[in-house]
Amino acid sequence: MFSLRACLVVSAALLATGVYGVVARRNIIIVLLSVEVMLNGAALAFAAFGRQWLGAAGHAGQVVVLLTMAVAAAEAGVGLALLLAFERHRRCVDSDDARTLRG
Amino acid sequence: MTHYPIEAQLHWIVLAPLLGFALIGLAGARLGRGAVSLLGPAAPGVAFVYALDALQALRGAPEATVLAEPLWSWLDLGALSVSVGLRVDALAATLALVVTGVGFLIHVYSVGYMGHEPDGSYARYFAFLNLFTFAMLVLVLADNLVVFFVGWEGVGLCSYLLIGFWYRDLANSDAGRKAFVVNRVGDLAFVLGMFVAWRAFGTLDFARLNQEAHDDGGLATLCTLLFFIGATGKSAQLPLHVWLPDAMAGPTPVSALIHAATMVTAGVYMIGRLGGLYAVAPATLAVVAWVGCLTALYAGWVALAQRDIKKVLAWSTISQLGTMFVAMGVGAYASGLFHLVTHAFFKATLFLGAGAVIHGLAGEQDLGRMGGLARRMPVTALCTLLGALALAGVPPLSGFFSKDAILFAVGVSSVPGRSALCLLAWSAAALTGLYVARMMTLAFLGAPRSAAAAHAHEPRGTMAFALLVLAALAAAGGALGLPEAVAHGADRLGAFLAPGWAGAGHGPAAGAGGHAGLLEAERALMLRSGLLGVSVLAVGVLACTAWGGALEALFEADPGLAALRRAALGRFYVDEVYGAAVVRPLVAGSRLLWRVVDVGLVDAVVNGLARLVGLAAVALRPLQGGLLRGYAALLAAATVLLVVWAARGWFR
């Protein structure tokens, strides 16, 4: 079994990777993937804390993980649909191209 | 209470002109010129027939009968309830007949006079004229002050619309605005008077106001004075007379109908309508008499110097209205109303005659460019002469009898300062003869002084018809109210009107009829005033012809006389005084408010706020860069900061 500390280190690493991906990459598909990675980092922290403090009897951590997966799936669906629409319109998937609303 | 069949028909008197206005006003030029020429005069014609019906009913009825047709309840606000109703008594019937009768003739005249107008403005003219007739009849037939005020404002509106009828010329619309604004001053006082009347007597109904009038604590004096200020605006008396001469900018038939025969007499009618109320306020009556007398004298002087034929007539109208107010002020209501009726006849004749001259001379109004017209336009000259003689008070024309009745009433009245008032009233009457003589001589005698005058043409058709009928009325109208001194029971108009004021207890003139001594005095007075009228007229004609050169030399030689003539020509500078005392301070004040308060303060605050928002927007704009990565970076940084802030305890 991994210790809580090890789990949290991995979780923070996943989150940081995701944030880096969202901020630094221009390909919207990669951005969406990075969002998923961030979500998984958060989910891992939930599961780890759940096991640490609620013990074998508590399942709240796992439940939130499942909920996060469902929300992530829905988010991916909406995100990909928007991406498709955007791609058809602009013939590219570069987020820097979507600057119509700049101030 | 007897019921008269005409009572259910009274609304047609008012409705006929309103329908005429609606038809002509809405369908306008699409009706075609012929239809407008028929409909326009037909509207007052129908009203005249109904008014005649009402008159017949009243003549058959007992004295002081009132025909009434309640229409609907207008306002019901607790203590104040205003109903709309028509009311025809002897006074209202007389006025309604003048308004519709003279109005009909002037409509007929207008068919010829306005014949050169394009279709659209021809229809507009008749629509306005019908609307005026409607408003005037509302005023005359109203049974309470509120409805009366609706008519009062309605005629003011129509006056404004018709003075500025040729609105493409800025001077004309300026004259319309001047009339409107000056009248507002009087109307403000009139509204205040209504407030006082309601506070004091709890009613705005004419019948109840006249019956229940009393002067507790001077409230009746106050509200009658306020009403009279309203009348000085509408009837062009000192000090609100300045608009009427300018109102001559309108078409001449309009001047004849609105600014001579009907609307401007509304103030006189108002005092007659509220006769019972005025009777309990003798102080107001004295003011009325004195203001009227001073106006009559002042306007007579100014009329003597005017060069424009319509301006002479306008000032003469102001002067004659002053004479009517003198009659009202000394309590001789019937005499005042008699003069109102005869004045409507002869002044309408004079204006229509002047209109024929202006029409015949292709728009020329300057007396200095007329002359010798009697040969070129004999019918016009004869009709105008009849009107002029009536105005000058030459027996046995209509104006002689009515002016005579007023002079007599002043003589036997108990008004404060009677002798002085008498002297001034006689002077005003004498001045009338002088300016009439001057106008007639300059226009019709001598040699033509311009090419237009040499080639003037006589009016034909409808214009000639209306002119002839009115001239006949001006000549014979006096038969309505021959004085008691001529024949017993000859004062039919007086006998018809007087019972309406029976309870009012007014001046001695009405009750004086049968007294032998007074009859003798009146005969003597008639002789004197008749002689005065004729001699002044003769002097005036001589002064303008045979003595003209010598008089001119006298005026040139004496600087005092020359200054007097300039002052009279300049209306004794009343307009200039108003300009300096009222208009210029008002304009300067407005300019101050505009430049300093509006631009410097209000606009500065609003514009400053807008600029502030703009600056803030410029500062914040980079945040909305449009780059998705930028937003994400911001979001991440903000989250980190929040987390650090939330966890600050751990780092201690």
Tab-separated table of N, CA and C in Angstrom, chain B residues 1 13 18 44 69 138 167 171 178 208 214 282 312 351 380 405 436 451 474 507 534 550 573 642 644-645 648:
chain	number	residue	atom	x	y	z
B	1	MET	N	-91.279	73.078	-13.966
B	1	MET	CA	-90.406	73.776	-14.915
B	1	MET	C	-90.742	73.338	-16.341
B	13	ILE	N	-75.485	73.190	-31.886
B	13	ILE	CA	-74.839	74.493	-32.075
B	13	ILE	C	-73.327	74.322	-31.994
B	18	LEU	N	-67.692	71.610	-35.040
B	18	LEU	CA	-66.706	70.578	-34.725
B	18	LEU	C	-66.682	69.520	-35.827
B	44	PRO	N	-70.807	76.925	-39.544
B	44	PRO	CA	-71.401	77.987	-38.718
B	44	PRO	C	-72.833	78.312	-39.141
B	69	GLU	N	-78.864	72.072	-21.390
B	69	GLU	CA	-78.746	70.682	-21.802
B	69	GLU	C	-77.544	70.082	-21.088
B	138	VAL	N	-68.190	76.834	-27.449
B	138	VAL	CA	-68.040	76.164	-26.153
B	138	VAL	C	-67.920	77.213	-25.057
B	167	TYR	N	-47.024	80.439	-42.165
B	167	TYR	CA	-45.943	80.227	-41.210
B	167	TYR	C	-44.564	80.223	-41.862
B	171	ALA	N	-41.796	86.205	-39.433
B	171	ALA	CA	-42.468	87.273	-38.687
B	171	ALA	C	-43.874	86.837	-38.289
B	178	LYS	N	-46.108	85.318	-29.987
B	178	LYS	CA	-46.262	86.442	-29.058
B	178	LYS	C	-47.677	86.454	-28.488
B	208	ARG	N	-74.779	79.249	-9.849
B	208	ARG	CA	-74.605	79.309	-8.397
B	208	ARG	C	-73.635	80.414	-7.996
B	214	HIS	N	-70.824	86.545	-2.538
B	214	HIS	CA	-70.729	87.469	-1.421
B	214	HIS	C	-69.254	87.787	-1.285
B	282	PRO	N	-67.387	95.863	-5.992
B	282	PRO	CA	-67.357	97.183	-6.650
B	282	PRO	C	-65.943	97.692	-6.893
B	312	VAL	N	-54.211	100.247	-37.900
B	312	VAL	CA	-55.168	101.266	-37.451
B	312	VAL	C	-56.394	100.575	-36.875
B	351	PHE	N	-62.940	95.572	-41.324
B	351	PHE	CA	-61.859	94.652	-41.642
B	351	PHE	C	-62.073	94.012	-43.011
B	380	THR	N	-66.813	98.848	-52.231
B	380	THR	CA	-65.981	98.705	-51.046
B	380	THR	C	-65.942	100.008	-50.262
B	405	ALA	N	-75.031	104.967	-25.322
B	405	ALA	CA	-75.541	104.315	-24.117
B	405	ALA	C	-74.443	104.206	-23.076
B	436	VAL	N	-60.524	107.549	-37.578
B	436	VAL	CA	-61.359	107.023	-38.659
B	436	VAL	C	-61.278	107.944	-39.867
B	451	ALA	N	-48.809	102.581	-58.039
B	451	ALA	CA	-49.347	101.952	-59.243
B	451	ALA	C	-50.462	100.975	-58.887
B	474	ALA	N	-74.067	96.856	-39.948
B	474	ALA	CA	-73.370	97.934	-39.254
B	474	ALA	C	-74.195	99.201	-39.272
B	507	GLY	N	-75.528	98.795	-11.612
B	507	GLY	CA	-75.611	100.252	-11.714
B	507	GLY	C	-77.001	100.788	-12.051
B	534	VAL	N	-69.926	113.973	-35.543
B	534	VAL	CA	-69.908	114.562	-36.881
B	534	VAL	C	-68.807	115.599	-36.995
B	550	ALA	N	-50.453	122.590	-43.704
B	550	ALA	CA	-50.194	123.430	-42.536
B	550	ALA	C	-49.909	122.560	-41.313
B	573	TYR	N	-43.842	103.041	-26.938
B	573	TYR	CA	-42.682	102.233	-26.518
B	573	TYR	C	-43.002	101.189	-25.466
B	642	LEU	N	-5.401	32.037	-3.734
B	642	LEU	CA	-6.501	31.756	-2.784
B	642	LEU	C	-6.103	30.647	-1.824
B	644	VAL	N	-3.103	29.666	-1.022
B	644	VAL	CA	-2.052	30.138	-0.109
B	644	VAL	C	-2.651	30.975	0.988
B	645	TRP	N	-3.618	31.816	0.599
B	645	TRP	CA	-4.255	32.697	1.597
B	645	TRP	C	-5.052	31.866	2.604
B	648	ARG	N	-2.743	30.125	5.089
B	648	ARG	CA	-1.675	30.985	5.618
B	648	ARG	C	-1.260	30.589	7.041
